[in-house]
mmCIF file of C-alpha atoms in Angstrom:
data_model
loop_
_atom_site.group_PDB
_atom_site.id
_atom_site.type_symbol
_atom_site.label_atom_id
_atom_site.label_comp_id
_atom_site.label_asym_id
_atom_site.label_seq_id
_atom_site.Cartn_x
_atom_site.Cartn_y
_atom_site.Cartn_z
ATOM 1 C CA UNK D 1 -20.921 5.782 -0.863
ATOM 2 C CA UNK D 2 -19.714 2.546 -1.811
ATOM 3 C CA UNK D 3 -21.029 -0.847 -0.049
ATOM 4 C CA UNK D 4 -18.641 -3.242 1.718
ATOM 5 C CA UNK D 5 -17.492 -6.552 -0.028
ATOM 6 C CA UNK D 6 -17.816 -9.275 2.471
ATOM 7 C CA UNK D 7 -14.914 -11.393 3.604
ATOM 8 C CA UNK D 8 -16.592 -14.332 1.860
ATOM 9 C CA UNK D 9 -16.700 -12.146 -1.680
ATOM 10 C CA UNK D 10 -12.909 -11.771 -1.196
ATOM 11 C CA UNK D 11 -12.100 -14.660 -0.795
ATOM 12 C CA UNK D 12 -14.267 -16.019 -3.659
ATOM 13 C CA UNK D 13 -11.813 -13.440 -5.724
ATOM 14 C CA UNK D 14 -8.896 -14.558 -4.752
ATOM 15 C CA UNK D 15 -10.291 -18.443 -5.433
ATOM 16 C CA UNK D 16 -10.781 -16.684 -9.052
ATOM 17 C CA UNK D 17 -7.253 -15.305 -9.022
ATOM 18 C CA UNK D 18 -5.654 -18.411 -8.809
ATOM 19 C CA UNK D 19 -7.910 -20.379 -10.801
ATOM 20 C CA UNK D 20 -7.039 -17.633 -13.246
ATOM 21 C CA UNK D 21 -3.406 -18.016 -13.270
ATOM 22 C CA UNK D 22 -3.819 -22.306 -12.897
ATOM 23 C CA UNK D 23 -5.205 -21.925 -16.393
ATOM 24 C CA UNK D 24 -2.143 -19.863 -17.900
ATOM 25 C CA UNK D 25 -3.398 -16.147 -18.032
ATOM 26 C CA UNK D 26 -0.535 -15.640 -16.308
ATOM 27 C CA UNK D 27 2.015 -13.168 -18.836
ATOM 28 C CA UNK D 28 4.355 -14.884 -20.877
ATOM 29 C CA UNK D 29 6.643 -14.495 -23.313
ATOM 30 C CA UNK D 30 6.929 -17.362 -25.664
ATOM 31 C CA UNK D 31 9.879 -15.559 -27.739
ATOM 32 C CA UNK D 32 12.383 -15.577 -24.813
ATOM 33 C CA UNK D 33 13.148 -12.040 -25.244
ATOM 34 C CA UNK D 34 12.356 -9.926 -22.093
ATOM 35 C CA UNK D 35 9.589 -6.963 -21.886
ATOM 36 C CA UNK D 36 11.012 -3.691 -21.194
ATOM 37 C CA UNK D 37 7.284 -2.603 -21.061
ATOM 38 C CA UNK D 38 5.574 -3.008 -17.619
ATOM 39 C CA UNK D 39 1.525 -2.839 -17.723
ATOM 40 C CA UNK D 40 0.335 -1.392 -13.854
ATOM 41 C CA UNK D 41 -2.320 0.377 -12.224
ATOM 42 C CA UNK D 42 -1.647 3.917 -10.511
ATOM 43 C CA UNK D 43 -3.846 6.061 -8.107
ATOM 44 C CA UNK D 44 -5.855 8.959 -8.738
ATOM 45 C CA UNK D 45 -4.101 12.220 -7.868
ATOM 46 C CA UNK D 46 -1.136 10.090 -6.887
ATOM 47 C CA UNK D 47 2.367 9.107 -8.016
ATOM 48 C CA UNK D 48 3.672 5.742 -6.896
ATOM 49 C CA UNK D 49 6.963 5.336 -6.233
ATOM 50 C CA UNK D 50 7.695 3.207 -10.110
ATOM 51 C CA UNK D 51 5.920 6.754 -11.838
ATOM 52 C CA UNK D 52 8.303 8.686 -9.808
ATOM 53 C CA UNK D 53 11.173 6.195 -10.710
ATOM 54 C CA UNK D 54 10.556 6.336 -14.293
ATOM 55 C CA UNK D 55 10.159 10.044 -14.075
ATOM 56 C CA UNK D 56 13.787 10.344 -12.550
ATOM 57 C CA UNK D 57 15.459 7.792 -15.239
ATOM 58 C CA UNK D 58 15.861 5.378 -12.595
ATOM 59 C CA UNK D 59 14.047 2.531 -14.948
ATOM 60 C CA UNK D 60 16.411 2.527 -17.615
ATOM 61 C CA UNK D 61 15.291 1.261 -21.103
ATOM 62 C CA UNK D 62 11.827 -0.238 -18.879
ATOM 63 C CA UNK D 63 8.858 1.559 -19.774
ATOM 64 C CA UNK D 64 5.402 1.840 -17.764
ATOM 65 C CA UNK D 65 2.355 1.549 -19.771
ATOM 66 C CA UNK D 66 -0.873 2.586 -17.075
ATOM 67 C CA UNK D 67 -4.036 0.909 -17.728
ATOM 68 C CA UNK D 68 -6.239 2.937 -15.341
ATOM 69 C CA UNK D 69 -6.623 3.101 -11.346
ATOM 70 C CA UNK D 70 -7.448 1.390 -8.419
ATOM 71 C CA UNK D 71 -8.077 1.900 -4.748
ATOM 72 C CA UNK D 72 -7.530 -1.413 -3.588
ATOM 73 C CA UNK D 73 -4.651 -3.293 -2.696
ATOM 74 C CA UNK D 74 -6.018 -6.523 -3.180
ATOM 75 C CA UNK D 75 -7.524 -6.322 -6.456
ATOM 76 C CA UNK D 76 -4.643 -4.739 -7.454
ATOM 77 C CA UNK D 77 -2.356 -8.229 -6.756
ATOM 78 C CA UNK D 78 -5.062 -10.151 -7.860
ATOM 79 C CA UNK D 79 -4.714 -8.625 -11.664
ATOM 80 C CA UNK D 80 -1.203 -8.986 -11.265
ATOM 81 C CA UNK D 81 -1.347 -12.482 -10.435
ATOM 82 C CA UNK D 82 -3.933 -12.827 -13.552
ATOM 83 C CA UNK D 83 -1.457 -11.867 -16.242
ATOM 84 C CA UNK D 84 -3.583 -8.474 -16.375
ATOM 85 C CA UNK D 85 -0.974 -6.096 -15.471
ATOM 86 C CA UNK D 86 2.480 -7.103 -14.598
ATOM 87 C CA UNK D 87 3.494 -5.572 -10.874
ATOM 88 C CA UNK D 88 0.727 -5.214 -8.151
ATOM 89 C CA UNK D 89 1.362 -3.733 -4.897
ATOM 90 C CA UNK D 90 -0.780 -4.205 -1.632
ATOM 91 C CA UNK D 91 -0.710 -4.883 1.938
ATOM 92 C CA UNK D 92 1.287 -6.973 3.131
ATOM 93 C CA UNK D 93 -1.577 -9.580 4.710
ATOM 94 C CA UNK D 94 -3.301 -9.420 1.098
ATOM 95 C CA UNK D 95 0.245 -10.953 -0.098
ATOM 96 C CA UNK D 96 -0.290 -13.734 2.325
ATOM 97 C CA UNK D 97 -3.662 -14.287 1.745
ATOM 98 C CA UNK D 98 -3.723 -14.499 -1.943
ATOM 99 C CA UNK D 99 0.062 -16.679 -1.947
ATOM 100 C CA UNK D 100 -1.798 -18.861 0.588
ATOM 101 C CA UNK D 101 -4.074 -19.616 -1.631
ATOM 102 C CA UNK D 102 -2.106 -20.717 -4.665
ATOM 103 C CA UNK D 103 -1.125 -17.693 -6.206
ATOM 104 C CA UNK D 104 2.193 -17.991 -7.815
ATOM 105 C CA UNK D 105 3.456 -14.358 -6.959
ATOM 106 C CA UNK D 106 6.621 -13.317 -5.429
ATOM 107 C CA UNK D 107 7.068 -9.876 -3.206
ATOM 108 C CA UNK D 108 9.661 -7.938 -4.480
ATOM 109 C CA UNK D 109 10.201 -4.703 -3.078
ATOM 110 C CA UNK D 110 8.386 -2.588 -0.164
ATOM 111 C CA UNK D 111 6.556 0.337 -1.781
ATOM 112 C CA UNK D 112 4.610 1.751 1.245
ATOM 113 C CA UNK D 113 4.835 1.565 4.929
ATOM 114 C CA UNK D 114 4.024 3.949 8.384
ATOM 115 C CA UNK D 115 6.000 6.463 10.375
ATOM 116 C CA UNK D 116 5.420 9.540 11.806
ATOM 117 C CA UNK D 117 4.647 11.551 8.522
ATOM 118 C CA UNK D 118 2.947 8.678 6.439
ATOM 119 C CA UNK D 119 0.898 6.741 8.679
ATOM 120 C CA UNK D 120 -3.157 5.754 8.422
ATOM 121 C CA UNK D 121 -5.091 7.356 11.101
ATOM 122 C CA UNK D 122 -8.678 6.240 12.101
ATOM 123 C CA UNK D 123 -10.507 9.960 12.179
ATOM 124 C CA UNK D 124 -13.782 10.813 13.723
ATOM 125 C CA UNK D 125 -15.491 14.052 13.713
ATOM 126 C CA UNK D 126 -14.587 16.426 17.104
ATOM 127 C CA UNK D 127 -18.032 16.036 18.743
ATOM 128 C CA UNK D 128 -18.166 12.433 18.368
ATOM 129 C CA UNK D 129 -18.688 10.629 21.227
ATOM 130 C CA UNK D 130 -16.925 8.076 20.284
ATOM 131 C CA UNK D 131 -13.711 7.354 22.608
ATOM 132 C CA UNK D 132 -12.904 4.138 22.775
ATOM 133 C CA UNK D 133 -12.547 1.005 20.744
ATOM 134 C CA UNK D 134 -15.880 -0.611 22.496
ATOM 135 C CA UNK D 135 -17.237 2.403 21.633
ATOM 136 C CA UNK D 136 -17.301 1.392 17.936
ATOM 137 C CA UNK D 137 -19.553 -1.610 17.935
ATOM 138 C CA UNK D 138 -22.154 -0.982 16.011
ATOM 139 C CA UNK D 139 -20.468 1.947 13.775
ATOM 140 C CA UNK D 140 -19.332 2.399 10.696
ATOM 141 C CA UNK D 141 -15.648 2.497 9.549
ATOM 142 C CA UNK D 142 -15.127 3.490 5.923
ATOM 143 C CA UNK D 143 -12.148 2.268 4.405
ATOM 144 C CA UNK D 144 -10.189 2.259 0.696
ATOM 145 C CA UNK D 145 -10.647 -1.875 0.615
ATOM 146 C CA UNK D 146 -11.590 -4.635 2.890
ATOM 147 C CA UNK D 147 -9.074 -7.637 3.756
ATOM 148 C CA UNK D 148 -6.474 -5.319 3.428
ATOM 149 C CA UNK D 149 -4.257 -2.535 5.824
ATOM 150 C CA UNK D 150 -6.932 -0.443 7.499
ATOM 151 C CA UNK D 151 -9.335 -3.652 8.442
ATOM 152 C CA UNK D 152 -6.192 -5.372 9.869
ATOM 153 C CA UNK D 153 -5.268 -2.143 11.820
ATOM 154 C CA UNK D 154 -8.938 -1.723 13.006
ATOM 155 C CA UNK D 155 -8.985 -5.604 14.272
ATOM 156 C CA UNK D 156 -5.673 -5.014 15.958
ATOM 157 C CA UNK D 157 -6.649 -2.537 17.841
ATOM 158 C CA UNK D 158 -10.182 -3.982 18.524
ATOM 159 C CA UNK D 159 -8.203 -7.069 20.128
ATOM 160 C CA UNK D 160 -6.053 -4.902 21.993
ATOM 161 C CA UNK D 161 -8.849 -3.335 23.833
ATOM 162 C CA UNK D 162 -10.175 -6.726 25.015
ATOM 163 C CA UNK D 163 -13.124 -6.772 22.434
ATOM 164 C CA UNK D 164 -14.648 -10.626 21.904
ATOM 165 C CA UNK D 165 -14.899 -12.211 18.196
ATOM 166 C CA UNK D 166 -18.632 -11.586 18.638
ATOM 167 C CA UNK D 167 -18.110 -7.917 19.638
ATOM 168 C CA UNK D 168 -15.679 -6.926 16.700
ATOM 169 C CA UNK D 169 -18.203 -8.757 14.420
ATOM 170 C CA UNK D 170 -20.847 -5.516 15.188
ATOM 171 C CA UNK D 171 -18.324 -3.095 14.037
ATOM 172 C CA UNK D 172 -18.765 -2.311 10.221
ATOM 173 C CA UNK D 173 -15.777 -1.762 7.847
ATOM 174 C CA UNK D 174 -17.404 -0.374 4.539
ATOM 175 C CA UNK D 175 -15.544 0.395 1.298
ATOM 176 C CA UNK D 176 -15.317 3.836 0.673
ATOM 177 C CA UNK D 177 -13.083 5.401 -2.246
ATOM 178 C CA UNK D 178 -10.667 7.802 -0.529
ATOM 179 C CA UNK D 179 -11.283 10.989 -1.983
ATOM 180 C CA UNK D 180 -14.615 10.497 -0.826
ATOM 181 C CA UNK D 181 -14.059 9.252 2.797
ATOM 182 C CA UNK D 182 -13.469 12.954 4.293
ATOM 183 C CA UNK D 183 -16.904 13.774 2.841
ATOM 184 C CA UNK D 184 -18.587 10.907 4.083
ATOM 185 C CA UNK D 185 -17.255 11.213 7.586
ATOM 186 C CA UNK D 186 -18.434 14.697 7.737
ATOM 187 C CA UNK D 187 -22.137 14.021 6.159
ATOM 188 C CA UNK D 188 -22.008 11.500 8.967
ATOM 189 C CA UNK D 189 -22.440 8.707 6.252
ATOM 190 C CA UNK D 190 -19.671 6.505 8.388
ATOM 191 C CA UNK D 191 -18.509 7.320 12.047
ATOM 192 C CA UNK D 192 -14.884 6.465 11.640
ATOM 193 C CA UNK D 193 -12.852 7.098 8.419
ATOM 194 C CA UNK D 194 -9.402 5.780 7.735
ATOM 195 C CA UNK D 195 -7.283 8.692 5.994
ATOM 196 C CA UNK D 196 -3.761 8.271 5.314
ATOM 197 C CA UNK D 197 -0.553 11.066 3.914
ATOM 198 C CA UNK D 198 -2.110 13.518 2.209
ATOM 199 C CA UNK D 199 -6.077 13.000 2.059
ATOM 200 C CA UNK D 200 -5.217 12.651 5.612
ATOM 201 C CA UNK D 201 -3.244 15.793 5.956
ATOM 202 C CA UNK D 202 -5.641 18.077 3.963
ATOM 203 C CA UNK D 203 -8.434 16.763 6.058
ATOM 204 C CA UNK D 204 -6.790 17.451 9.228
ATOM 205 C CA UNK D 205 -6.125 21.676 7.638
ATOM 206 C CA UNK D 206 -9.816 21.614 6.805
ATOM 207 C CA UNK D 207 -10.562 21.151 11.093
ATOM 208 C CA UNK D 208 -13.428 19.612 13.196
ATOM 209 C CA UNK D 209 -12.004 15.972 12.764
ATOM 210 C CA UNK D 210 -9.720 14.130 15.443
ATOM 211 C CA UNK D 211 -7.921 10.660 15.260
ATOM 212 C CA UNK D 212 -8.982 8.121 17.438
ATOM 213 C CA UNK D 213 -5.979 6.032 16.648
ATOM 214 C CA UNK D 214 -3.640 5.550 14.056
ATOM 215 C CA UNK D 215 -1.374 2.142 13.012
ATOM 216 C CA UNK D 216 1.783 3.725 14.105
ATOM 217 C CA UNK D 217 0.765 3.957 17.532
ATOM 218 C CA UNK D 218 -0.681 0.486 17.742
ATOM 219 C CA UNK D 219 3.003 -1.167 15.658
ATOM 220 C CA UNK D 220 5.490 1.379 15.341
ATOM 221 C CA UNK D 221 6.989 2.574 12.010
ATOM 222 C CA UNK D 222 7.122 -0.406 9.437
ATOM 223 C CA UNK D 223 7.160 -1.286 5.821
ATOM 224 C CA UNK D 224 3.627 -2.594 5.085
ATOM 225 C CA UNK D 225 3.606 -3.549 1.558
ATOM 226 C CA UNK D 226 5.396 -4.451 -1.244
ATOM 227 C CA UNK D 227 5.206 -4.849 -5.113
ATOM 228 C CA UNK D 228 4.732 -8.454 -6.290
ATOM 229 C CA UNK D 229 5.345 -10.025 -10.022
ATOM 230 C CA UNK D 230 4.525 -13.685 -10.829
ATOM 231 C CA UNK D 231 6.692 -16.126 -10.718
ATOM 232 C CA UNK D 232 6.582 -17.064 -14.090
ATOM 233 C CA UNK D 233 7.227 -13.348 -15.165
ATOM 234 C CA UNK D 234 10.474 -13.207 -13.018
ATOM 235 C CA UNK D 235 11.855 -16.280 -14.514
ATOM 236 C CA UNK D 236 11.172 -15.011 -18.307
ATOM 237 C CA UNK D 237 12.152 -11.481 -17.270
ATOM 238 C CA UNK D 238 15.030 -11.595 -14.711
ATOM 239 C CA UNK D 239 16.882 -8.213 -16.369
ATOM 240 C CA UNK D 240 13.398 -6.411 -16.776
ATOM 241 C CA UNK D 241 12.168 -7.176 -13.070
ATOM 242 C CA UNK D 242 16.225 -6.342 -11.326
ATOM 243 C CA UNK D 243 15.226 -2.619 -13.205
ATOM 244 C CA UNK D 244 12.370 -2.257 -11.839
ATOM 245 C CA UNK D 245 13.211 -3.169 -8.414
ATOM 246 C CA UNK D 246 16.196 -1.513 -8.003
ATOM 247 C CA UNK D 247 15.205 1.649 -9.922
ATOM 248 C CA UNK D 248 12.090 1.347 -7.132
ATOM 249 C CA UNK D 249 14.762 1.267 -4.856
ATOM 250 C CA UNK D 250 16.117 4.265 -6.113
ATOM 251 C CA UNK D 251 13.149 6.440 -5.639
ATOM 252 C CA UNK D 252 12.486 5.630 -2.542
ATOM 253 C CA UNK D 253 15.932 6.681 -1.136
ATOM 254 C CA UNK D 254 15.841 9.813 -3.323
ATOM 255 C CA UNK D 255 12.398 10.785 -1.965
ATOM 256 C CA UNK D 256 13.605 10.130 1.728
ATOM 257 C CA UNK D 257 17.134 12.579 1.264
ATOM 258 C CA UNK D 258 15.600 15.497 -0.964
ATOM 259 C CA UNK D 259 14.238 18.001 0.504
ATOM 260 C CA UNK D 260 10.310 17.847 0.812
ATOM 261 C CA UNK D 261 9.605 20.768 -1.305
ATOM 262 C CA UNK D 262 11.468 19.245 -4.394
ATOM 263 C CA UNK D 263 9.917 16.145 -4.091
ATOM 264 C CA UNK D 264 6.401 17.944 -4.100
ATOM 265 C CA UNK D 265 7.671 20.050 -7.213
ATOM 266 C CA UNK D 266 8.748 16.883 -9.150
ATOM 267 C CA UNK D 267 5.365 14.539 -8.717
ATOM 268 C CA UNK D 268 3.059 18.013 -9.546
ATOM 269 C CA UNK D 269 4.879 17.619 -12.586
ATOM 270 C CA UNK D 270 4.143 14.599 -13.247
ATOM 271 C CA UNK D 271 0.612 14.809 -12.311
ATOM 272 C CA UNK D 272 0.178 17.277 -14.857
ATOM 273 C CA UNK D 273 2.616 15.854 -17.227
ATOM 274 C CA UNK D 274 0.367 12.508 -17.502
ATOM 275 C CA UNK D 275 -2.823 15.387 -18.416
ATOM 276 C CA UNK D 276 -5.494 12.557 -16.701
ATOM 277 C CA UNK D 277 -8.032 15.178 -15.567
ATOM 278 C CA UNK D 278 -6.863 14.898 -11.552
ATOM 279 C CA UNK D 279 -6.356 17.344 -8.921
ATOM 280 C CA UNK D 280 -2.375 17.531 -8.247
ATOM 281 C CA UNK D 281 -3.190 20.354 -5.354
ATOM 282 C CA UNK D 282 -3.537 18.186 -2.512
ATOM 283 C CA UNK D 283 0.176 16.927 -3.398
ATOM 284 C CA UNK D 284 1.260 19.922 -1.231
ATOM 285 C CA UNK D 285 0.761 17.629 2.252
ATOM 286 C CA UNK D 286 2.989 14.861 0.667
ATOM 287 C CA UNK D 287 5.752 13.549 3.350
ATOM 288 C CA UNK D 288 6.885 10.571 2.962
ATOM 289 C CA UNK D 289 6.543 6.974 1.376
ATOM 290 C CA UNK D 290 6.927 5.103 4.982
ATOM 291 C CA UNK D 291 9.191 2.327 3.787
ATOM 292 C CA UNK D 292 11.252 1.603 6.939
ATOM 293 C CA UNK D 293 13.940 -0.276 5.300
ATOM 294 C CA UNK D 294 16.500 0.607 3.257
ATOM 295 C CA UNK D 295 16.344 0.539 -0.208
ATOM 296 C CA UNK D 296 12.830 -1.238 0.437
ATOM 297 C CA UNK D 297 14.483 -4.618 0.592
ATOM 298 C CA UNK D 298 12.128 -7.486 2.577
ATOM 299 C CA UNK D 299 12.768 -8.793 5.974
ATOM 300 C CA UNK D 300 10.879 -12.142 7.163
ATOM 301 C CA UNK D 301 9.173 -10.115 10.092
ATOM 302 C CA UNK D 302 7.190 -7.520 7.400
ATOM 303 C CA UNK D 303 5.046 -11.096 6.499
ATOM 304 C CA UNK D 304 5.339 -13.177 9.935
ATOM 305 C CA UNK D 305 3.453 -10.643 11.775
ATOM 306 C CA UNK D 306 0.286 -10.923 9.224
ATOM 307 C CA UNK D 307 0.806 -14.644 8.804
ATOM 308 C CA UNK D 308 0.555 -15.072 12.459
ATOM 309 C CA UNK D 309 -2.586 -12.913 11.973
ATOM 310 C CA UNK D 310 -4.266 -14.224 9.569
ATOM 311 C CA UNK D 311 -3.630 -18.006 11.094
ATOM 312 C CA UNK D 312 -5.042 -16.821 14.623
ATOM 313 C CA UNK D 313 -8.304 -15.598 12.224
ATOM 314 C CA UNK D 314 -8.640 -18.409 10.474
ATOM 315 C CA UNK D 315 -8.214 -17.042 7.435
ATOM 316 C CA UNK D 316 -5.281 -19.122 6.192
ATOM 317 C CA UNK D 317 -4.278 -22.682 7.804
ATOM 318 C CA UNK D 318 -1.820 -22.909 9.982
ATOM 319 C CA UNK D 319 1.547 -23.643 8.479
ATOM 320 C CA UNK D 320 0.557 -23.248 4.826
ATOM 321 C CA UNK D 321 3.210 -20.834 4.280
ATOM 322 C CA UNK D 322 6.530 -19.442 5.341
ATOM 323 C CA UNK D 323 7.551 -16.193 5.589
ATOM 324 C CA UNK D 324 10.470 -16.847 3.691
ATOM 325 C CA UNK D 325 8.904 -18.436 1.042
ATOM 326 C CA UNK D 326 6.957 -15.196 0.168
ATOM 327 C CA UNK D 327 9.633 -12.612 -0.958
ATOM 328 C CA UNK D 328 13.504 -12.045 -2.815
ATOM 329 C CA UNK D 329 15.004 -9.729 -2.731
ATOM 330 C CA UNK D 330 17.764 -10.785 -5.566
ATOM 331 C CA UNK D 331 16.573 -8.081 -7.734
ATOM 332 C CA UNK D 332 17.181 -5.283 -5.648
ATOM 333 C CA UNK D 333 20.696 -3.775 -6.344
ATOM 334 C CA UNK D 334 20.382 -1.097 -4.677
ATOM 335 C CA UNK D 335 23.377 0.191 -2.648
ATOM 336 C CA UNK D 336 23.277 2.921 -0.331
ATOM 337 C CA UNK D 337 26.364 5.825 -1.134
ATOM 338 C CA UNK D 338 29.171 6.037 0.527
ATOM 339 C CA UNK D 339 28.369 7.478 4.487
ATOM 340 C CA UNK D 340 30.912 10.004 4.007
ATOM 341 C CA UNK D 341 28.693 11.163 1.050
ATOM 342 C CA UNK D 342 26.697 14.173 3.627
ATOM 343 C CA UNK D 343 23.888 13.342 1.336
ATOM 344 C CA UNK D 344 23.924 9.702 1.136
ATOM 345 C CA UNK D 345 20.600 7.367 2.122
ATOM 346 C CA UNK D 346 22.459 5.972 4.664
ATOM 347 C CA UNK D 347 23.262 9.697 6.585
ATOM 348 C CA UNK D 348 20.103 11.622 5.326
ATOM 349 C CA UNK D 349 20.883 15.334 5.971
ATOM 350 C CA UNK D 350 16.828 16.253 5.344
ATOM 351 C CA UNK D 351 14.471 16.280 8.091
ATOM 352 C CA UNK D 352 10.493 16.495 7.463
ATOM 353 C CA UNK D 353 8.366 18.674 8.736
#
């Protein structure tokens, strides 16, 4: 099991970020002629939404070209940000943190969000004794990253309970990869473990586990993250980055009006298209992406509520940004089909189950 990176440690990475992309790692493309390659990061046994895209012929003439995988959010923005790939996509707070502190990124698209069938849920075996939120001072919470969605769900709902700074400061958010955090919760290694979709869904068929709380039940379905791209590559890539987004856009609504089991069909096959030695079984419990807006276009209230957040933490002065100032969504063309269309995004005719 992994060890925790401190809040100080993240934010010496960020400080590294933009120091990074101060010193022009940032990409470029002195020629003037647009990439219709995008370098990105996917997930093990996982297809984003821009692999699905691509895989549908959403993208057009743009091309993605994986460099390997992450589990966090934050470093994922952070090596966008860094010129290392060219789209990152994390939580919504890690935007605001890492613009906050210089970062020349823009938010894009939403990518990932929480409703009733995609949604994290804070698990705890069925004989723990745990109950409550006081109840987890002095326990262990493994997590996929720190400074990202699951700590800001557990310190929401620590607050909500009436827990004191000094209180929530005994509870202890490790990092713990998520293919790993069902194991670890059952070997007792951590008390709590944050599962989401389907590790969270296969967990759940495999018994003896219960949810002490999950984000949807603390904020109610919402879009919680979203796909950024320096600022510098939008300007020298305006044609490359409106494909992307909208053909994002794209995949999202066709995931959300196609029925489940074609959806499932159509990532297995690109799990095992891509041949990189993962397990595309636990695809079976997939749902849904989460993103509560149409098309996954941006809305000042996705960033004000972890602005306001993050401000009340201390984690970012207040005033230094504006929600506004944070996302476009000018490269999102997406346009919903016709509501007489039976199939349309705008009058889906699937329901989940």
């Amino acid at each position: 099991m992994r060890t925790a990176t401190s809040r100080r440690q993240f934010m010496t990475l960020l400080g590294t970020s933009v120091a990074a992309v101060s010193c022009g790692t940032a990409t470029g493309n002195p020629s003037g002629k647009q990439t219709k390659k995008l370098r990105y990061q996917g997930w093990a046994g996982q297809v984003t939404v821009p692999e699905l895209a691509e895989d549908l012929g959403y993208l057009g003439e743009v091309k993605l070209d994986w460099v390997g995988n992450t589990i966090s959010g934050p470093q994922d923005i952070q090596s966008a940000a860094t010129g290392q790939i060219d789209f990152g996509g994390a939580f919504n707070g890690a935007v605001v943190k890492l613009a906050a502190n210089g970062a020349p990124i823009t938010s894009v698209i939403s990518y990932y969000g929480s409703d009733q069938h995609a949604y994290n849920g804070f698990f705890v075996l069925a004989d723990s004794p745990i109950r409550s939120a006081r109840d987890l001072i002095g326990k262990k919470v493994g997590m996929n990253t720190l400074g990202a969605h699951s700590e800001a769900m557990l310190d929401v709902y620590l607050k909500r309970h009436g827990l004191s700074k000094t209180e929530i400061g005994k509870v202890q958010p490790l990092v713990v990869p998520p293919v790993n955090t069902e194991q670890s919760l059952r070997q007792r290694q951590i008390q709590v473990g944050v599962l989401r979709d389907i590790l969270r869904d296969k967990a759940v068929a495999h018994g003896g586990i219960r949810p002490l709380f999950t984000d949807v039940q603390l904020l109610g379905a919402f879009s919680a993250g979203t796909y950024v791209m320096t600022d510098r590559f939008l300007r020298q890539n305006p044609d490359t980055a409106k494909a992307f987004v909208t053909g994002v856009a794209r995949a999202i609504e066709w995931a959300r009006v196609t029925p489940r089991e074609e959806v499932i069909a159509r990532m297995t096959r690109i799990v095992r298209k891509r041949d990189r030695k993962e397990d595309a079984a636990p695809l079976k419990y997939w749902k849904s992406f989460g993103v509560a807006e149409t098309g996954g276009r941006i809305t000042d209230k996705q960033l004000q509520l972890w602005i306001d957040w993050l401000e009340e933490r201390g984690d970012i002065k207040r005033g230094k940004v504006t929600a506004s100032d944070l996302y476009t969504n000018q490269y999102n063309d997406y346009r919903p089909a016709s509501p007489s269309s039976p199939a349309s995004p705008s009058n889906p005719t699937t329901t989940r189950s």
